[in-house]
Coordinates of C-alpha atoms and ligand atoms in Angstrom, one line a residue:
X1376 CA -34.4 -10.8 6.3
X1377 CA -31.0 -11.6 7.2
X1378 CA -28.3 -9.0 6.2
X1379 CA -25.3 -10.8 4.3
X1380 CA -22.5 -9.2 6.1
X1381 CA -18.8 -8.8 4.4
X1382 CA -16.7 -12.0 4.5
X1383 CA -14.2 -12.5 7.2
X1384 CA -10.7 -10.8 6.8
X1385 CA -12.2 -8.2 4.3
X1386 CA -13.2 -5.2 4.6
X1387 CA -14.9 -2.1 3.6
X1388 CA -13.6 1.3 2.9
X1389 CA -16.0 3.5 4.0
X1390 CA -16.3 7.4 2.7
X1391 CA -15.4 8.4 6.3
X1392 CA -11.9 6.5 5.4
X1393 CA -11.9 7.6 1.9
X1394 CA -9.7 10.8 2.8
X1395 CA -6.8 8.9 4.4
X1396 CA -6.8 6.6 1.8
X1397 CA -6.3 8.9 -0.6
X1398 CA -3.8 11.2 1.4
X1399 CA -1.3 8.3 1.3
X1400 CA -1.9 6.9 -1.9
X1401 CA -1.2 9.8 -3.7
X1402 CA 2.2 10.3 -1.5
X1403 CA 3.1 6.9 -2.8
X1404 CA 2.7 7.6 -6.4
X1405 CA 4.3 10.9 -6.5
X1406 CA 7.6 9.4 -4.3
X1407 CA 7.4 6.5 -6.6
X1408 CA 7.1 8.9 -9.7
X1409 CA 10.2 11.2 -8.2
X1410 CA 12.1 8.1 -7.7
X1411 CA 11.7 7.1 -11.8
X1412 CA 9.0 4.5 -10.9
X1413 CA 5.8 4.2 -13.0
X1414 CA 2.5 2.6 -12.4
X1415 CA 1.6 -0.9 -13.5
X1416 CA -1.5 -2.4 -12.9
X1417 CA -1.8 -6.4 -13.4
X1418 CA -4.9 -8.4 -13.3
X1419 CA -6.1 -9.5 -9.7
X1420 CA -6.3 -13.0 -11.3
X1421 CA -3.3 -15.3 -13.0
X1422 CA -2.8 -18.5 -13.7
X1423 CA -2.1 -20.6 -10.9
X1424 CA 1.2 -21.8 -12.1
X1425 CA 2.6 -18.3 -12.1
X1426 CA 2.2 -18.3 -8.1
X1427 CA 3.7 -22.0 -7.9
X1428 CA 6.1 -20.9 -9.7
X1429 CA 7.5 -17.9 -8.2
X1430 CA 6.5 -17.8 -4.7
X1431 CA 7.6 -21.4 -4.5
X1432 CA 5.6 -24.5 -4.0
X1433 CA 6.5 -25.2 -0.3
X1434 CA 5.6 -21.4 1.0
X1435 CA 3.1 -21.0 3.3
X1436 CA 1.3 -18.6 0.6
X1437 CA 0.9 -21.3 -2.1
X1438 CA 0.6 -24.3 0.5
X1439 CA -1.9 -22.7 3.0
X1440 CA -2.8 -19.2 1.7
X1441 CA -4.0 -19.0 -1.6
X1442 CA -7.5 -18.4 -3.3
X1443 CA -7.5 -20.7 -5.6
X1444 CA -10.7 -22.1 -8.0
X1445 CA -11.0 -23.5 -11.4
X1446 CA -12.9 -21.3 -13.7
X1447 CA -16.0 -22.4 -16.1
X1448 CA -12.9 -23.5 -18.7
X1449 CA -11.9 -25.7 -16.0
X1450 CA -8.5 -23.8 -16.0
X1451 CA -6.8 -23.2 -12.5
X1452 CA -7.0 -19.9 -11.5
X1453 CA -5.3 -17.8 -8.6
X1454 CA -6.1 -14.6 -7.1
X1455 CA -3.1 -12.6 -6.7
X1456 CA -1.1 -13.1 -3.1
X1457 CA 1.2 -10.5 -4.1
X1458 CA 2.2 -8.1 -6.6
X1459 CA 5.6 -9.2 -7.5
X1460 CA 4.9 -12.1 -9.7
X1461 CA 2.3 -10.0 -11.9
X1462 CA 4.8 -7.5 -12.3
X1463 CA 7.5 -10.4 -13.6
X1464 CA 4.7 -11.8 -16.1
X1465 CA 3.8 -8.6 -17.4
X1466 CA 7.3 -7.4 -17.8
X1467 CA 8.5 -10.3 -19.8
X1468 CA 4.8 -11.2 -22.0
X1469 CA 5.2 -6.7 -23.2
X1470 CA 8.8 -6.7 -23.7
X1471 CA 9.8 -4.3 -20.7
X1472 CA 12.8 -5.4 -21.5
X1473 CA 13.5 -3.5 -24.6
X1474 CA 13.1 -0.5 -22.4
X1475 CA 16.1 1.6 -21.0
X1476 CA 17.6 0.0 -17.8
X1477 CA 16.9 -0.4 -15.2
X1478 CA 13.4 -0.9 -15.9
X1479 CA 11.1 0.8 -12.5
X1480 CA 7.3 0.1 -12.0
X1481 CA 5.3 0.7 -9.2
X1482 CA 2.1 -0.7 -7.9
X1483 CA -1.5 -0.4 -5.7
X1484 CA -3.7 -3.5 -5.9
X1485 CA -5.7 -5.6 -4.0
X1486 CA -3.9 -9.3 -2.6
X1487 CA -5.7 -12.3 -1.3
X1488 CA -4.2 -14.8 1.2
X1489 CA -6.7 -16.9 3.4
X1490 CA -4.8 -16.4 6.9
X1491 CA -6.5 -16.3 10.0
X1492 CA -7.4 -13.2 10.1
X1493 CA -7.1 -10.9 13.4
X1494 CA -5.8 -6.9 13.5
X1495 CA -3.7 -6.1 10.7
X1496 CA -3.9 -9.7 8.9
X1497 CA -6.7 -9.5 6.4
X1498 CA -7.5 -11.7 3.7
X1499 CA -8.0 -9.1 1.5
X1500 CA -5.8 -6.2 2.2
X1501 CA -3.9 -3.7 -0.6
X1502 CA 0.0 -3.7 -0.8
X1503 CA 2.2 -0.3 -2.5
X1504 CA 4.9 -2.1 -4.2
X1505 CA 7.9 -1.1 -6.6
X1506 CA 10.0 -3.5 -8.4
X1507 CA 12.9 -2.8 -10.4
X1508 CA 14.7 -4.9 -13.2
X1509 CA 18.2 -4.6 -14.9
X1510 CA 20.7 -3.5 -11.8
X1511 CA 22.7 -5.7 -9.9
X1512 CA 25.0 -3.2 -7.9
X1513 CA 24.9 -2.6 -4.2
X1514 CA 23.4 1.2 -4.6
X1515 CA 20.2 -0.5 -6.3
X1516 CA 19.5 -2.5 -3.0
X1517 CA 20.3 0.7 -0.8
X1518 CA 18.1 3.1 -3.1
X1519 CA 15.3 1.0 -2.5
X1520 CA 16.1 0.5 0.9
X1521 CA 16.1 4.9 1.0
X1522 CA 12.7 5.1 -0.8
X1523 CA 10.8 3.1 1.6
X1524 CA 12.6 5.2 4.3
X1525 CA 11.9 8.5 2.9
X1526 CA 8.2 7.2 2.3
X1527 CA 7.4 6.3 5.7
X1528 CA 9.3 9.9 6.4
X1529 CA 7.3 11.5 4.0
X1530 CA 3.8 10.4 5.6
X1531 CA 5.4 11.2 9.6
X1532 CA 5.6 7.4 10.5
X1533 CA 7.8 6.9 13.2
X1534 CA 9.0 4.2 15.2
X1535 CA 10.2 1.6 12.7
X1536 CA 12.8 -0.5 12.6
X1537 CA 14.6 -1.5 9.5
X1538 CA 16.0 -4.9 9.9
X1539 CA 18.3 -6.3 6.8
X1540 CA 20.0 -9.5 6.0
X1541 CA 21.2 -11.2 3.5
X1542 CA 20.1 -14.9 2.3
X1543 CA 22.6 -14.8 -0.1
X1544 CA 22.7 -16.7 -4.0
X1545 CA 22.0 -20.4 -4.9
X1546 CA 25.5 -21.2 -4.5
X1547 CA 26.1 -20.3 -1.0
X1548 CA 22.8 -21.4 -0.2
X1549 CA 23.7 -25.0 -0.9
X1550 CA 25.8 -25.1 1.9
X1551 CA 23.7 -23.4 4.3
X1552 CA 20.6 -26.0 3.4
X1553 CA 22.8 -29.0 4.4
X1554 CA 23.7 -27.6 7.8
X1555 CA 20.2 -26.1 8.3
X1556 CA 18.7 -29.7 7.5
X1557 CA 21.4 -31.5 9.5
X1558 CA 20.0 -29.3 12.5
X1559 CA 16.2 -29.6 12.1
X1560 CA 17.0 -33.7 11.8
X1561 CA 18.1 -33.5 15.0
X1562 CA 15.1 -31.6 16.2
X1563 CA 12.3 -33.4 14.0
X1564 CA 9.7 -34.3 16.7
X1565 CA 9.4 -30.7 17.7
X1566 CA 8.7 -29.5 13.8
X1567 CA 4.9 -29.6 12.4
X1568 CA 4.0 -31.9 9.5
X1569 CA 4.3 -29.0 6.9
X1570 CA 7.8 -28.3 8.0
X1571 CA 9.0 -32.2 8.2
X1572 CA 7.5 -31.9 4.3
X1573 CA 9.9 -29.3 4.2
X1574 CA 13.3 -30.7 5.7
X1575 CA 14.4 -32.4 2.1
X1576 CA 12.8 -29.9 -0.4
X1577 CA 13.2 -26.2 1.2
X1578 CA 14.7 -26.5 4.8
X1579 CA 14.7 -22.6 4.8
X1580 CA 11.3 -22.5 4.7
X1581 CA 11.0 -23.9 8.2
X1582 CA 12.9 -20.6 9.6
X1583 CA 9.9 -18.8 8.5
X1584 CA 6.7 -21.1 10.0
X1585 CA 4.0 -19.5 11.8
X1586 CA 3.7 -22.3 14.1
X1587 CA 5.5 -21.6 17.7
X1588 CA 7.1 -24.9 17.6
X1589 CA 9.1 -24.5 14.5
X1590 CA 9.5 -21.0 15.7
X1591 CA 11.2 -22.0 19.1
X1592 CA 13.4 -24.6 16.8
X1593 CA 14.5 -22.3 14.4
X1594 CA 15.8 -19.5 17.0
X1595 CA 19.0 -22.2 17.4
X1596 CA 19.4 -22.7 13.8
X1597 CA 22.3 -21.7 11.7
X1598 CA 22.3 -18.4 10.6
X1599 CA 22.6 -18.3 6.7
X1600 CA 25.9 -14.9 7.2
X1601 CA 28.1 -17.4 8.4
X1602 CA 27.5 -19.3 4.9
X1603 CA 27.8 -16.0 2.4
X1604 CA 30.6 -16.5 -0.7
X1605 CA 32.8 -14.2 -1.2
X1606 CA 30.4 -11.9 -3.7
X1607 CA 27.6 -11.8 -1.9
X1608 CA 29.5 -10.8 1.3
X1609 CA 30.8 -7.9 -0.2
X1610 CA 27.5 -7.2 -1.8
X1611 CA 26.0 -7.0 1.5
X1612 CA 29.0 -5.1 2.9
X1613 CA 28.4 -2.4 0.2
X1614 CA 25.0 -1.9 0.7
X1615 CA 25.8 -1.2 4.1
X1616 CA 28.1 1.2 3.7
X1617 CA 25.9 3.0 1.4
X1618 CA 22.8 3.0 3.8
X1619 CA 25.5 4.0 6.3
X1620 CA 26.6 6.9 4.2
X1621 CA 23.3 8.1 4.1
X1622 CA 22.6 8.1 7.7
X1623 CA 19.8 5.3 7.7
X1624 CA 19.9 3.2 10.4
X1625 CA 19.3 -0.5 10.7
X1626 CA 19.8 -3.9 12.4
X1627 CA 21.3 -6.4 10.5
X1628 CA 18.9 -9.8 11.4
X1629 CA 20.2 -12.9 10.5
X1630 CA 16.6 -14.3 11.2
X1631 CA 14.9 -12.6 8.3
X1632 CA 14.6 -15.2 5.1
X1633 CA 10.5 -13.5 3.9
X1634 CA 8.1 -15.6 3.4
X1635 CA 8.4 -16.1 -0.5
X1636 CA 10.9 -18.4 -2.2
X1637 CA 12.1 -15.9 -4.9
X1638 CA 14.8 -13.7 -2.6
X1639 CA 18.5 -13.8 -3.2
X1640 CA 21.3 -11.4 -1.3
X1641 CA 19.4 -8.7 0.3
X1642 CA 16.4 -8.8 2.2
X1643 CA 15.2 -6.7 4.1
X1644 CA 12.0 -5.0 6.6
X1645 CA 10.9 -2.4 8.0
X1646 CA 9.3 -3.3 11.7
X1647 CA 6.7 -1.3 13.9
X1648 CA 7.1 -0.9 17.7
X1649 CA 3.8 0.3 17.7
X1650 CA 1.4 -2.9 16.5
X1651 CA 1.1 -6.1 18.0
X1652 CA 1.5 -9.3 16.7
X1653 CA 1.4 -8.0 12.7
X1654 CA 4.2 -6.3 13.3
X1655 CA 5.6 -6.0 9.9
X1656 CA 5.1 -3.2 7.4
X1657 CA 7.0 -3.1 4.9
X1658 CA 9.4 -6.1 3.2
X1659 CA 11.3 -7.3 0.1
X1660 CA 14.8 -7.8 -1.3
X1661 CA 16.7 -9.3 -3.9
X1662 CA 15.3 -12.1 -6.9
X1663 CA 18.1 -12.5 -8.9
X1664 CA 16.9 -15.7 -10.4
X1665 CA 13.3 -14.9 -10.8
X1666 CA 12.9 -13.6 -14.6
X1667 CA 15.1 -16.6 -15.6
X1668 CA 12.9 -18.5 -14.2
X1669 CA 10.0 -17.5 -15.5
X1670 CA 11.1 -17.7 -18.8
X1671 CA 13.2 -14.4 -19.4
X1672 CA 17.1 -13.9 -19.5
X1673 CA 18.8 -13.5 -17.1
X1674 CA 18.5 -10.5 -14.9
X1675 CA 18.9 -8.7 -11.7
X1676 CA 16.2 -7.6 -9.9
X1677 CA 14.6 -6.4 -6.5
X1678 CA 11.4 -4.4 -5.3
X1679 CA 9.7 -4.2 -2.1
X1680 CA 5.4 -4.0 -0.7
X1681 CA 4.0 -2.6 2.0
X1682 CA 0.5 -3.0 3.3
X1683 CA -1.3 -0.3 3.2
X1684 CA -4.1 -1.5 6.2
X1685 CA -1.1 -1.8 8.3
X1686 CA 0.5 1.2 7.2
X1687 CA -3.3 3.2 8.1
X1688 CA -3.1 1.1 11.4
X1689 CA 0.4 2.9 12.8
X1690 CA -0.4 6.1 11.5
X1691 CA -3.6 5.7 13.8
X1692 CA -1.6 4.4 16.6
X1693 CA 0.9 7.2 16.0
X1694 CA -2.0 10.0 15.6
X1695 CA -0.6 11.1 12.8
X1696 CA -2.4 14.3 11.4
X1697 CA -3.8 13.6 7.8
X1698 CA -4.8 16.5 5.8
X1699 CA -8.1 17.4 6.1
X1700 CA -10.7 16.6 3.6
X1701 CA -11.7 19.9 1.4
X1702 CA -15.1 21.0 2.7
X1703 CA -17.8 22.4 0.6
X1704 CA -17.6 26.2 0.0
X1705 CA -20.5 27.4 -0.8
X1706 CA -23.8 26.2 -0.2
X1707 CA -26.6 27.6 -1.7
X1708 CA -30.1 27.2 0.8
X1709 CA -33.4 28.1 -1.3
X1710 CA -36.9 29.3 -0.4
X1711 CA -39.4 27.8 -3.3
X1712 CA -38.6 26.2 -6.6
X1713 CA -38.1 29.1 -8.5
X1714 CA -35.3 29.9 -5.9
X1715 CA -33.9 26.3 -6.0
X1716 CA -33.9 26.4 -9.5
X1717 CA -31.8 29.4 -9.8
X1718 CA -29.1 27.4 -6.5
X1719 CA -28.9 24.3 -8.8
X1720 CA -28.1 26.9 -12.1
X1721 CA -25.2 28.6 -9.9
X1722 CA -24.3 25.4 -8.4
X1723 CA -23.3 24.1 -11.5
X1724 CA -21.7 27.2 -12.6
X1725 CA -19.2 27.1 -9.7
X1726 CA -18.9 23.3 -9.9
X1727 CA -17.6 23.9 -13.9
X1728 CA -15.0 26.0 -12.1
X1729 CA -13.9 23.1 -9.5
X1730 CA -15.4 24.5 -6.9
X1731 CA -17.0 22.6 -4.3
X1732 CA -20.8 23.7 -4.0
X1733 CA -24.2 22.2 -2.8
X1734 CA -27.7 23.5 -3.0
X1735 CA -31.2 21.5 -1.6
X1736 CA -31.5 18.2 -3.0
X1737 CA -34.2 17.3 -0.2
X1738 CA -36.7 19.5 -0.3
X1739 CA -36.2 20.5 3.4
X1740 CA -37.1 24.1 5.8
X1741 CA -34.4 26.8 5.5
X1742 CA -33.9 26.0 9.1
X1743 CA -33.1 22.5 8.1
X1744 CA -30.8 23.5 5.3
X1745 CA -29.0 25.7 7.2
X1746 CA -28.1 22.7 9.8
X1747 CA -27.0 21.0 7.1
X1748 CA -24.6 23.2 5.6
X1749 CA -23.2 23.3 9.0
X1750 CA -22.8 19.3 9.1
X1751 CA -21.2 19.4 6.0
X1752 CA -18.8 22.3 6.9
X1753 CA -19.9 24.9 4.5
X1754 CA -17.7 27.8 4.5
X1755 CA -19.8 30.3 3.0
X1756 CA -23.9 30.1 2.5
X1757 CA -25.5 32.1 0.7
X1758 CA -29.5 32.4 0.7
X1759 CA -31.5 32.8 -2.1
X1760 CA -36.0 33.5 -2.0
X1761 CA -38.3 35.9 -3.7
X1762 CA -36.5 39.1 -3.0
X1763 CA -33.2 37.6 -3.9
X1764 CA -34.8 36.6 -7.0
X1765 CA -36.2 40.0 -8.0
X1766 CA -33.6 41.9 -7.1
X1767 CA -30.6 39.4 -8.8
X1768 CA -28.7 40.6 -5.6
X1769 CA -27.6 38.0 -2.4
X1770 CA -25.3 37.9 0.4
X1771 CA -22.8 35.5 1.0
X1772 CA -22.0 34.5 4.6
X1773 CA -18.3 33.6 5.9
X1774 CA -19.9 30.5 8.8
X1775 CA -16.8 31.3 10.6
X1776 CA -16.6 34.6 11.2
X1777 CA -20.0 35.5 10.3
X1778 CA -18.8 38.1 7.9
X1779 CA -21.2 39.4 4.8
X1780 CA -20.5 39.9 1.4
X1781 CA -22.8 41.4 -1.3
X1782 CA -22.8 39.1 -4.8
X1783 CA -24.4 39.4 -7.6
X1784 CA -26.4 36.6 -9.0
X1785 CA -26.5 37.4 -12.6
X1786 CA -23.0 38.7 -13.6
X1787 CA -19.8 36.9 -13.3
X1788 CA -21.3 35.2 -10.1
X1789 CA -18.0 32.6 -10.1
X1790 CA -15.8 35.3 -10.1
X1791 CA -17.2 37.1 -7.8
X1792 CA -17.5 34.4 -5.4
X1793 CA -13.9 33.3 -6.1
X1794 CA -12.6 36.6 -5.1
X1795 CA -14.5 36.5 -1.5
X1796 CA -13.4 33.1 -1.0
X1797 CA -9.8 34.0 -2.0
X1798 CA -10.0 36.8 0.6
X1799 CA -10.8 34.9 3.4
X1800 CA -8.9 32.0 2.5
X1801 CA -6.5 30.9 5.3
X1802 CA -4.0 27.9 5.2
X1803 CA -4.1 25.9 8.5
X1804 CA -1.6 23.7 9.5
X1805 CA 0.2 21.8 7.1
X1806 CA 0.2 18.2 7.0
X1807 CA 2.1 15.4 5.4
Ligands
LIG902 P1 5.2 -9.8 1.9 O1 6.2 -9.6 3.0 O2 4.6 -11.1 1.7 O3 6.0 -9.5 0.5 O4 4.1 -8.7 1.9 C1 4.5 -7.3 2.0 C2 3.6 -6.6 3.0 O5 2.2 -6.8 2.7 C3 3.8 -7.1 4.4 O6 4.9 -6.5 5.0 C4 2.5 -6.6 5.1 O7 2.6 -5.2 5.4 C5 1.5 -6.8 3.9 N1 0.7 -8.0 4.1 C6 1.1 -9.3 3.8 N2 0.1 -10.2 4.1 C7 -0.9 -9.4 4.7 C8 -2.1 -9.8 5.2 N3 -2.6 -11.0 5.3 N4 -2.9 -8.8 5.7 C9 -2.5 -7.5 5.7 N5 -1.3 -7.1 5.2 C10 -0.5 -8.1 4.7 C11 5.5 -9.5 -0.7 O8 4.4 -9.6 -0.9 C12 6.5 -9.3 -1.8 N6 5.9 -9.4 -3.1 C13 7.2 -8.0 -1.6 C14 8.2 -7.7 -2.7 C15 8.1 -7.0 -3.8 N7 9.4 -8.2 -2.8 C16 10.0 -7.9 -3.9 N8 9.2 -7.1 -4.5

């Protein structure tokens, strides 16, 4: 029979990947929780509208990108491209709000944009993401701006260039628009049919087309700093004089506008020298206008997401030393059922204490257990058959330096076993 294989752009995290996974996940959260960030979790589906409405109808992610199907109500449904708009919805439909300000949540989820998909472009694929509501000052932008760079610090990625800009606010973007349509007029024949729909609607949008026409176009165009107003000039100025004060370098790129319709003043993105064409890890910015325009007041706001595939793929490229996985302690091999019976009862009993044990679940030769417990990394075995059994005495082995210890198996055996572990218990290397 045919296997049915995963779809294309998605894929699978196996148990051999589970540890990395988890090693930078639970950085994320507990940066984002030092930082005054707490976990939201939104649904992986919304409303169609909410994507058209934030990410803007001529982006590439709601023209090209999105998974979108009617349900069996026959109402238009969306999976989630990205995690900001969620965040929005959720944060005006609970009343987040009413909360202190500024109002910080942070997220892991799943997205789903149907790219083509190729090494570090998936069509599933899982962002981090913060987003905070209620500041406008400079030192919000720049704080952000510090936790992704103490993030990638804090997991030993190196090698990334932060690049900022600013796109500035409606206002100054009026002017800008004009001259940037003014210039792709002149250059029409060279843009693709998506960006000629763009010219009168969203003329920034072309700076940020895939295709290498547009691309080659837009390297002339105007650039949108020599448009800022006053405000958002010194907004920008502020912010980097505060990343400055902090040490954090970066290169201001007057070419970075993000893919999604929602920024205002600051953007900004952190780029790897070490992956090829997917180059980007990390972005966000500013979205001023967003809540208002999804119904709320108005309010200041900014976040950022990184991927976390393409995150995994430069700490790979950078051999970055994860923490190792937690191998088993103890693992009990058994001669008999009597003597497997008795494994599975102290198995348990360690396991109530959090410690990792494993006993025969196979019904396989000593010799074969043995080779097991040394696949699985065992750091002490112990052996239990008839004479262990009448006697209520075993020894436990160290497999690395062959050292034995006497244990009891009938009285306080967890203790007992924690205090010989605890002995020989030695701290590698630390990692991230
Ligand atoms: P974005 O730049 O579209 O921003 O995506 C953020 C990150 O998600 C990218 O830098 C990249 O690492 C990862 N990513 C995007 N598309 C793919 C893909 N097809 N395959 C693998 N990874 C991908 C946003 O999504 C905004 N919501 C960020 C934000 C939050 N801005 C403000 N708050």
């Amino acid at each position: 029979m045919e296997l049915i294989k995963a779809q294309r752009g998605t894929q699978d995290m196996l148990p051999s990947q589970a540890g990395k996974w988890q090693a930078v996940e639970s950085v994320m959260r507990s940066e984002a929780e030092i930082s005054g960030f707490r976990e939201i979790r939104t649904p992986v589906f919304e409303d169609t509208r909410l994507f058209q409405r934030s990410v803007g109808e001529t982006t590439d992610v709601v023209q090209k990108e999105m998974y979108t199907f009617e349900d069996k109500g026959g109402r238009s449904i969306t999976l989630k491209p990205e995690g900001t708009a969620g965040a929005v919805r959720a944060y005006l439909e609970h009343g987040l709000f009413n909360e202190p300000m500024p109002v910080k949540v942070y997220y892991i989820t799943p997205c789903y944009r149907y790219e083509r998909a190729q090494a570090g472009r998936l069509r599933e694929f899982h962002q981090f993401g913060v987003e905070m509501f209620g500041s406008a000052l400079p030192v919000a932008d720049a704080g952000l701006i510090a936790f992704a760079h103490s993030l990638f610090e804090r997991l030993c990625v190196k090698n990334l260039t932060l690049k900022i800009n600013s796109i500035g606010c409606p206002s100054c973007r009026k002017q800008y628009a004009e001259a940037l349509k003014a210039y792709f007029t002149q250059n029409k024949d060279r843009l693709c049919e998506t960006c000629l729909s763009r010219l009168d609607r969203n003329p920034m949008r072309i700076l940020d087309c895939k295709s290498p026409e547009c691309a080659e176009v837009a390297k002339d165009a105007p650039h949108i700093l020599d448009y800022l107003c006053d405000d958002c000039r010194s907004h920008f100025e502020e912010v980097k004089d505060l990343l400055d004060s902090i040490g954090i370098e970066y290169e201001v790129d007057p070419t970075i506008v993000r893919g999604l319709d929602y920024y205002t003043r600051t953007v900004f993105e952190f780029v790897s020298n070490d992956l090829g064409a997917q180059s980007t890890v990390c972005g966000g910015g500013r979205y001023d206008g967003l809540v208002e325009e999804m119904g709320g007041a108005k309010t200041p706001a900014l976040g950022f997401a990184l991927g976390i595939e393409r995150l995994l793929l430069v700490m790979e490229a950078q051999k970055v030393q994860f923490p190792e996985e937690e191998p088993c302690e103890l693992y009990i091999a058994s001669i008999g059922n009597a003597a497997r019976k008795k494994a599975f009862q102290l198995v348990q009993r360690l396991r109530e204490c959090a410690v990792e044990a494993a006993c025969d679940e196979m019904d396989r030769s000593l010799n074969a257990q043995m080779k097991y417990a040394g696949k699985i990394g065992a750091k002490f075995t112990l052996v239990l058959g008839d004479d262990e059994l009448a006697s209520g005495k075993g020894v436990i082995k160290n497999m690395k330096t062959g050292e034995k210890k006497d244990i009891d198996l009938n009285d306080n055996f967890e203790e007992q076993f924690a205090a010989i572990s605890s002995e020989a218990e030695d701290f590698g290397d630390l990692k991230f």
